[in-house]
Coordinates of C-alpha atoms in Angstrom, one line a residue:
M1 CA 29.3 118.7 134.3
L2 CA 30.4 122.1 135.9
Y3 CA 33.5 122.1 133.2
F4 CA 31.0 121.0 130.5
L5 CA 29.5 124.3 131.7
Q6 CA 32.6 126.6 131.4
Q7 CA 33.4 125.7 128.6
L8 CA 29.7 126.9 127.7
A9 CA 31.2 130.2 129.4
N10 CA 34.4 129.7 127.4
A11 CA 32.2 129.4 123.8
V12 CA 30.3 132.7 124.2
P13 CA 33.3 135.2 123.5
I14 CA 34.6 132.9 120.6
A15 CA 31.0 132.5 119.2
A16 CA 30.6 136.5 119.4
L17 CA 34.0 137.1 117.5
Y18 CA 32.8 134.7 114.8
A19 CA 29.1 135.9 114.4
A20 CA 31.0 139.6 114.0
L21 CA 33.2 139.3 111.7
A22 CA 31.1 137.1 109.8
F23 CA 28.3 139.8 110.0
G24 CA 30.8 142.0 108.1
Y25 CA 32.2 140.0 105.6
A26 CA 28.5 139.4 104.6
I27 CA 28.1 142.7 104.2
A28 CA 31.3 142.9 101.6
F29 CA 29.7 140.1 99.8
A30 CA 26.4 140.1 99.6
V31 CA 27.0 143.3 97.0
T32 CA 30.2 140.9 95.4
R33 CA 29.5 137.5 95.2
R34 CA 33.3 137.1 95.0
A35 CA 35.4 135.5 97.8
D36 CA 37.2 137.9 99.1
L37 CA 40.1 137.5 102.1
T38 CA 41.5 140.8 101.9
Y39 CA 38.8 141.0 104.6
G40 CA 41.0 138.6 107.3
A41 CA 43.8 140.3 106.7
L42 CA 41.9 143.0 107.7
F43 CA 41.7 141.7 111.2
A44 CA 44.9 141.0 112.1
F45 CA 46.6 144.7 110.6
S46 CA 43.8 146.2 112.6
G47 CA 45.0 144.0 115.6
Q48 CA 49.1 144.0 114.8
M49 CA 48.5 148.1 114.6
F50 CA 46.0 148.1 118.0
V51 CA 49.4 146.2 119.5
L52 CA 52.5 148.2 118.0
F53 CA 50.4 151.9 118.6
A54 CA 49.6 150.8 121.8
D55 CA 53.7 149.7 123.1
F56 CA 54.9 153.1 121.4
G57 CA 52.6 154.7 123.5
W58 CA 53.7 153.4 126.4
N59 CA 57.4 152.9 126.0
R60 CA 57.9 156.2 123.6
L61 CA 55.3 159.3 124.6
W62 CA 55.0 157.3 128.2
L63 CA 51.3 157.5 128.3
V64 CA 49.2 155.3 131.4
L65 CA 47.3 152.6 130.6
P66 CA 44.2 153.2 129.5
A67 CA 45.5 155.9 127.2
A68 CA 48.0 153.6 125.3
L69 CA 46.0 151.9 124.7
G70 CA 43.3 154.5 122.9
L71 CA 45.0 155.7 120.8
G72 CA 46.7 152.5 119.8
A73 CA 42.9 152.3 118.9
A74 CA 42.9 155.4 117.0
A75 CA 45.2 154.3 114.7
A76 CA 44.3 151.5 114.3
L77 CA 40.9 151.9 113.1
S78 CA 42.0 154.6 111.2
F79 CA 44.8 152.5 108.8
S80 CA 42.7 149.1 108.5
V81 CA 39.5 151.4 107.5
G82 CA 42.0 153.4 105.2
A83 CA 43.6 150.2 104.2
G84 CA 40.6 148.8 103.2
L85 CA 38.3 151.8 101.9
V86 CA 41.3 152.0 99.3
A87 CA 42.0 148.4 98.7
G88 CA 38.3 148.8 97.8
R89 CA 38.0 151.7 95.7
Y90 CA 40.9 151.4 93.8
V91 CA 41.7 147.1 93.3
M92 CA 38.8 145.2 94.1
R93 CA 35.6 147.6 92.9
P94 CA 37.5 147.5 89.8
L95 CA 37.7 143.7 89.4
A96 CA 34.6 142.9 91.5
F97 CA 32.4 141.9 88.4
S98 CA 34.6 140.0 86.7
S99 CA 36.4 136.6 87.8
A100 CA 36.1 135.4 91.0
N101 CA 39.2 133.7 89.8
T102 CA 40.5 137.0 89.8
V103 CA 39.3 138.7 92.5
V104 CA 41.3 136.1 94.7
V105 CA 44.4 136.3 93.4
A106 CA 43.9 140.4 93.9
S107 CA 43.0 139.9 97.9
L108 CA 45.5 137.7 97.9
G109 CA 47.9 140.7 96.6
C110 CA 46.2 142.9 99.1
L111 CA 47.0 140.1 101.9
L112 CA 50.1 140.2 101.1
V113 CA 50.8 144.2 101.1
L114 CA 49.2 144.2 104.4
M115 CA 51.3 141.4 105.9
E116 CA 54.4 143.7 104.7
A117 CA 53.2 146.7 106.0
A118 CA 53.2 145.3 109.4
R119 CA 55.8 143.4 109.4
L120 CA 58.3 146.3 108.6
A121 CA 56.3 149.1 111.0
S122 CA 57.2 146.5 113.5
E123 CA 60.6 145.5 112.6
T124 CA 59.7 142.1 112.7
R125 CA 58.9 142.0 116.3
S126 CA 56.6 140.4 118.6
L127 CA 54.7 142.8 120.4
W128 CA 52.3 141.6 123.7
L129 CA 50.2 143.5 125.1
P130 CA 50.5 143.7 129.2
P131 CA 47.2 141.8 130.8
F132 CA 44.3 143.9 131.6
L133 CA 40.8 143.8 132.6
N134 CA 41.5 139.8 133.5
G135 CA 39.9 139.9 137.2
N136 CA 36.8 136.9 137.4
I137 CA 33.1 136.9 137.1
V138 CA 31.7 134.2 139.1
F139 CA 27.9 132.5 137.4
W140 CA 28.3 129.4 139.1
D141 CA 29.9 129.7 143.0
D142 CA 31.1 126.1 143.4
P143 CA 33.9 126.1 145.6
R144 CA 35.2 122.6 143.4
F145 CA 34.8 124.2 140.4
P146 CA 33.2 128.0 139.9
V147 CA 32.0 128.9 136.4
T148 CA 33.7 132.6 135.8
L149 CA 34.9 134.4 132.5
T150 CA 37.1 137.8 132.7
V151 CA 36.0 141.1 132.7
I152 CA 37.0 141.4 128.5
Q153 CA 35.9 138.9 127.9
L154 CA 32.6 139.0 128.9
G155 CA 33.5 142.9 127.6
N156 CA 34.3 142.2 123.9
T157 CA 30.9 140.1 124.5
V158 CA 28.5 142.8 124.3
L159 CA 30.5 144.9 122.1
M160 CA 30.2 142.4 119.3
A161 CA 27.2 141.6 119.7
A162 CA 26.1 145.5 120.2
L163 CA 28.0 145.8 117.0
V164 CA 26.1 142.9 115.5
A165 CA 22.4 144.2 116.5
A166 CA 23.4 147.7 115.3
G167 CA 24.4 146.6 112.3
H168 CA 20.8 144.3 111.6
W169 CA 18.5 147.4 113.0
Y170 CA 20.9 149.7 110.2
L171 CA 20.7 147.1 107.7
T172 CA 16.7 146.3 107.8
H173 CA 16.0 150.5 108.6
S174 CA 17.7 152.6 107.0
R175 CA 18.0 154.6 103.9
A176 CA 21.1 153.4 102.9
G177 CA 20.3 149.8 104.0
R178 CA 17.4 149.9 101.0
F179 CA 20.2 150.4 99.0
W180 CA 22.8 148.2 100.2
R181 CA 19.3 145.3 99.6
A182 CA 18.8 146.6 96.3
V183 CA 22.4 146.5 94.8
S184 CA 22.4 143.2 96.7
E185 CA 19.1 141.4 95.6
D186 CA 19.8 142.5 92.2
R187 CA 22.5 145.1 90.9
G188 CA 21.0 145.7 87.7
A189 CA 17.4 146.4 88.2
A190 CA 19.1 149.5 91.4
A191 CA 21.1 151.1 89.1
L192 CA 17.6 151.4 86.7
C193 CA 15.8 152.9 89.7
G194 CA 18.6 155.1 89.8
V195 CA 20.6 153.2 92.7
D196 CA 25.4 154.1 92.6
A197 CA 26.0 150.5 92.4
A198 CA 29.0 151.9 92.6
T199 CA 29.4 153.7 95.3
V200 CA 26.9 151.3 97.7
Y201 CA 29.7 148.4 97.1
I202 CA 32.8 151.3 98.4
A203 CA 30.2 152.3 101.3
A204 CA 30.1 148.4 101.8
Y205 CA 33.1 147.1 102.1
G206 CA 34.0 150.6 104.5
A207 CA 31.8 149.1 107.0
A208 CA 32.9 144.6 106.1
S209 CA 36.4 146.9 106.4
L210 CA 35.6 148.7 110.2
I211 CA 33.6 145.5 111.6
A212 CA 37.0 144.1 111.0
A213 CA 38.5 146.0 112.9
V214 CA 37.4 146.8 115.3
C215 CA 37.0 143.1 116.0
G216 CA 41.1 142.8 115.6
I217 CA 41.0 145.4 118.6
L218 CA 39.0 143.5 121.0
A219 CA 40.8 140.5 119.4
A220 CA 44.3 141.6 120.2
S221 CA 42.9 142.8 123.9
Y222 CA 41.4 139.4 125.1
Y223 CA 44.9 137.8 123.6
G224 CA 47.6 139.9 123.9
N225 CA 48.7 139.7 121.0
M226 CA 48.1 139.8 117.0
D227 CA 49.8 137.6 114.2
F228 CA 49.1 137.3 110.2
G229 CA 49.5 133.9 110.5
T230 CA 46.6 133.7 113.5
G231 CA 44.8 136.9 111.1
L232 CA 44.6 134.9 108.3
T233 CA 43.4 131.3 109.8
F234 CA 40.5 133.8 110.8
G235 CA 39.1 134.9 107.5
V236 CA 39.7 130.8 105.4
K237 CA 37.4 130.3 108.8
V238 CA 35.1 132.8 108.0
L239 CA 34.8 132.7 104.5
F240 CA 33.7 129.2 104.3
I241 CA 31.3 129.5 108.4
A242 CA 29.0 132.4 106.9
A243 CA 29.0 130.5 102.7
I244 CA 26.9 128.1 105.4
G245 CA 25.5 130.4 107.8
G246 CA 24.6 132.5 104.3
Q247 CA 27.4 134.7 103.1
A248 CA 24.8 137.3 101.5
S249 CA 22.8 137.4 104.3
P250 CA 24.9 139.3 106.8
L251 CA 23.0 137.6 110.1
Y252 CA 22.5 134.2 109.2
A253 CA 26.7 134.9 109.1
A254 CA 26.4 135.4 111.7
L255 CA 24.4 133.2 113.6
G256 CA 26.0 130.3 111.9
A257 CA 28.9 131.8 112.5
A258 CA 28.1 131.4 116.3
G259 CA 27.3 128.1 116.0
I260 CA 31.0 127.3 114.7
G261 CA 32.6 129.3 117.6
L262 CA 30.2 126.9 120.2
L263 CA 31.7 124.0 117.9
E264 CA 34.7 124.1 117.8
T265 CA 35.2 125.4 122.1
L266 CA 33.9 122.1 122.9
W267 CA 36.1 120.4 120.1
S268 CA 39.0 121.9 122.2
A269 CA 37.7 120.6 125.1
Y270 CA 37.0 117.2 124.6
G271 CA 39.0 116.4 121.3
P272 CA 42.5 116.1 120.8
I273 CA 43.2 120.2 120.3
L274 CA 45.7 119.6 117.3
W275 CA 43.3 118.3 115.2
R276 CA 40.9 120.8 115.6
D277 CA 41.2 122.5 112.7
F278 CA 41.3 119.7 110.3
A279 CA 37.9 118.7 111.9
I280 CA 36.7 122.2 112.4
F281 CA 37.4 122.8 108.4
G282 CA 36.7 118.8 107.3
F283 CA 33.2 119.9 108.9
L284 CA 32.4 122.6 106.8
V285 CA 33.3 121.1 103.6
I286 CA 30.9 118.9 104.0
V287 CA 28.1 121.0 104.9
L288 CA 29.3 123.3 101.6
A289 CA 28.4 119.8 99.9
V290 CA 25.8 118.3 100.7
T291 CA 24.0 121.5 101.2
R292 CA 25.6 122.8 98.2
K293 CA 22.6 124.2 95.2
E294 CA 23.1 123.2 91.3
K295 CA 21.8 126.1 88.9
I296 CA 20.7 124.8 86.2
I297 CA 22.0 126.4 82.8
P298 CA 19.6 126.0 79.4

């Protein structure tokens, strides 16, 4: 029983990460209705920039660890959000309402550019952060098997949950959120009412890039490292997860992603770890096939 409770505790940070990533992805997807792999690339790119500049601040500028981490976070946010806005404005927006296959190919091109830029910047080295905020917080003090989480796990969970809550409040209560909902529901009707759909799209892409960047920083601070294979895996998972939770509804996408994070953690605890991704992707494909809605074309 205590082992099960520990696995539930371990699932909380993963569920929060998936929820925040799916929430950001759904913000951009709602105004385009096109699958986009650039989001996962921005997540990985942010984590790599965070580690790279933190290493630069620590080893080249001789900063103390908090200052080095602050430099890494500032650089990751600047480069990742900047790259997301450039990709959204000059690559994805002109193609956003064309063929879905065109958007997938363009997003794959953006992914390769970001991947190679990060690789060249780090000189193909695998950099690691030192452990920090790794003290245990005990939730169930049993001498045989205490149920714990680390400070950074709990902190990341709180920050990601706050990000989703603040984003949902902003989308449902602000003027910009009303514009976003109008464009996501009917782009043509919103334009007739004076809403600039192109500006809303770029703003949504920028917001999604910001959430991906923050998640990349928090994930890299916990795992200590980030590579593009991980980022692409997370991006594809989020694409499938958001499709189940509701790609055009950020809150439902986040809730669906949190459920998948729980399922993945329990599989890692009780099932063969080598089959985890295969099982998760297989489950997502089956759910998508079962819940798919056919449109009747007159």
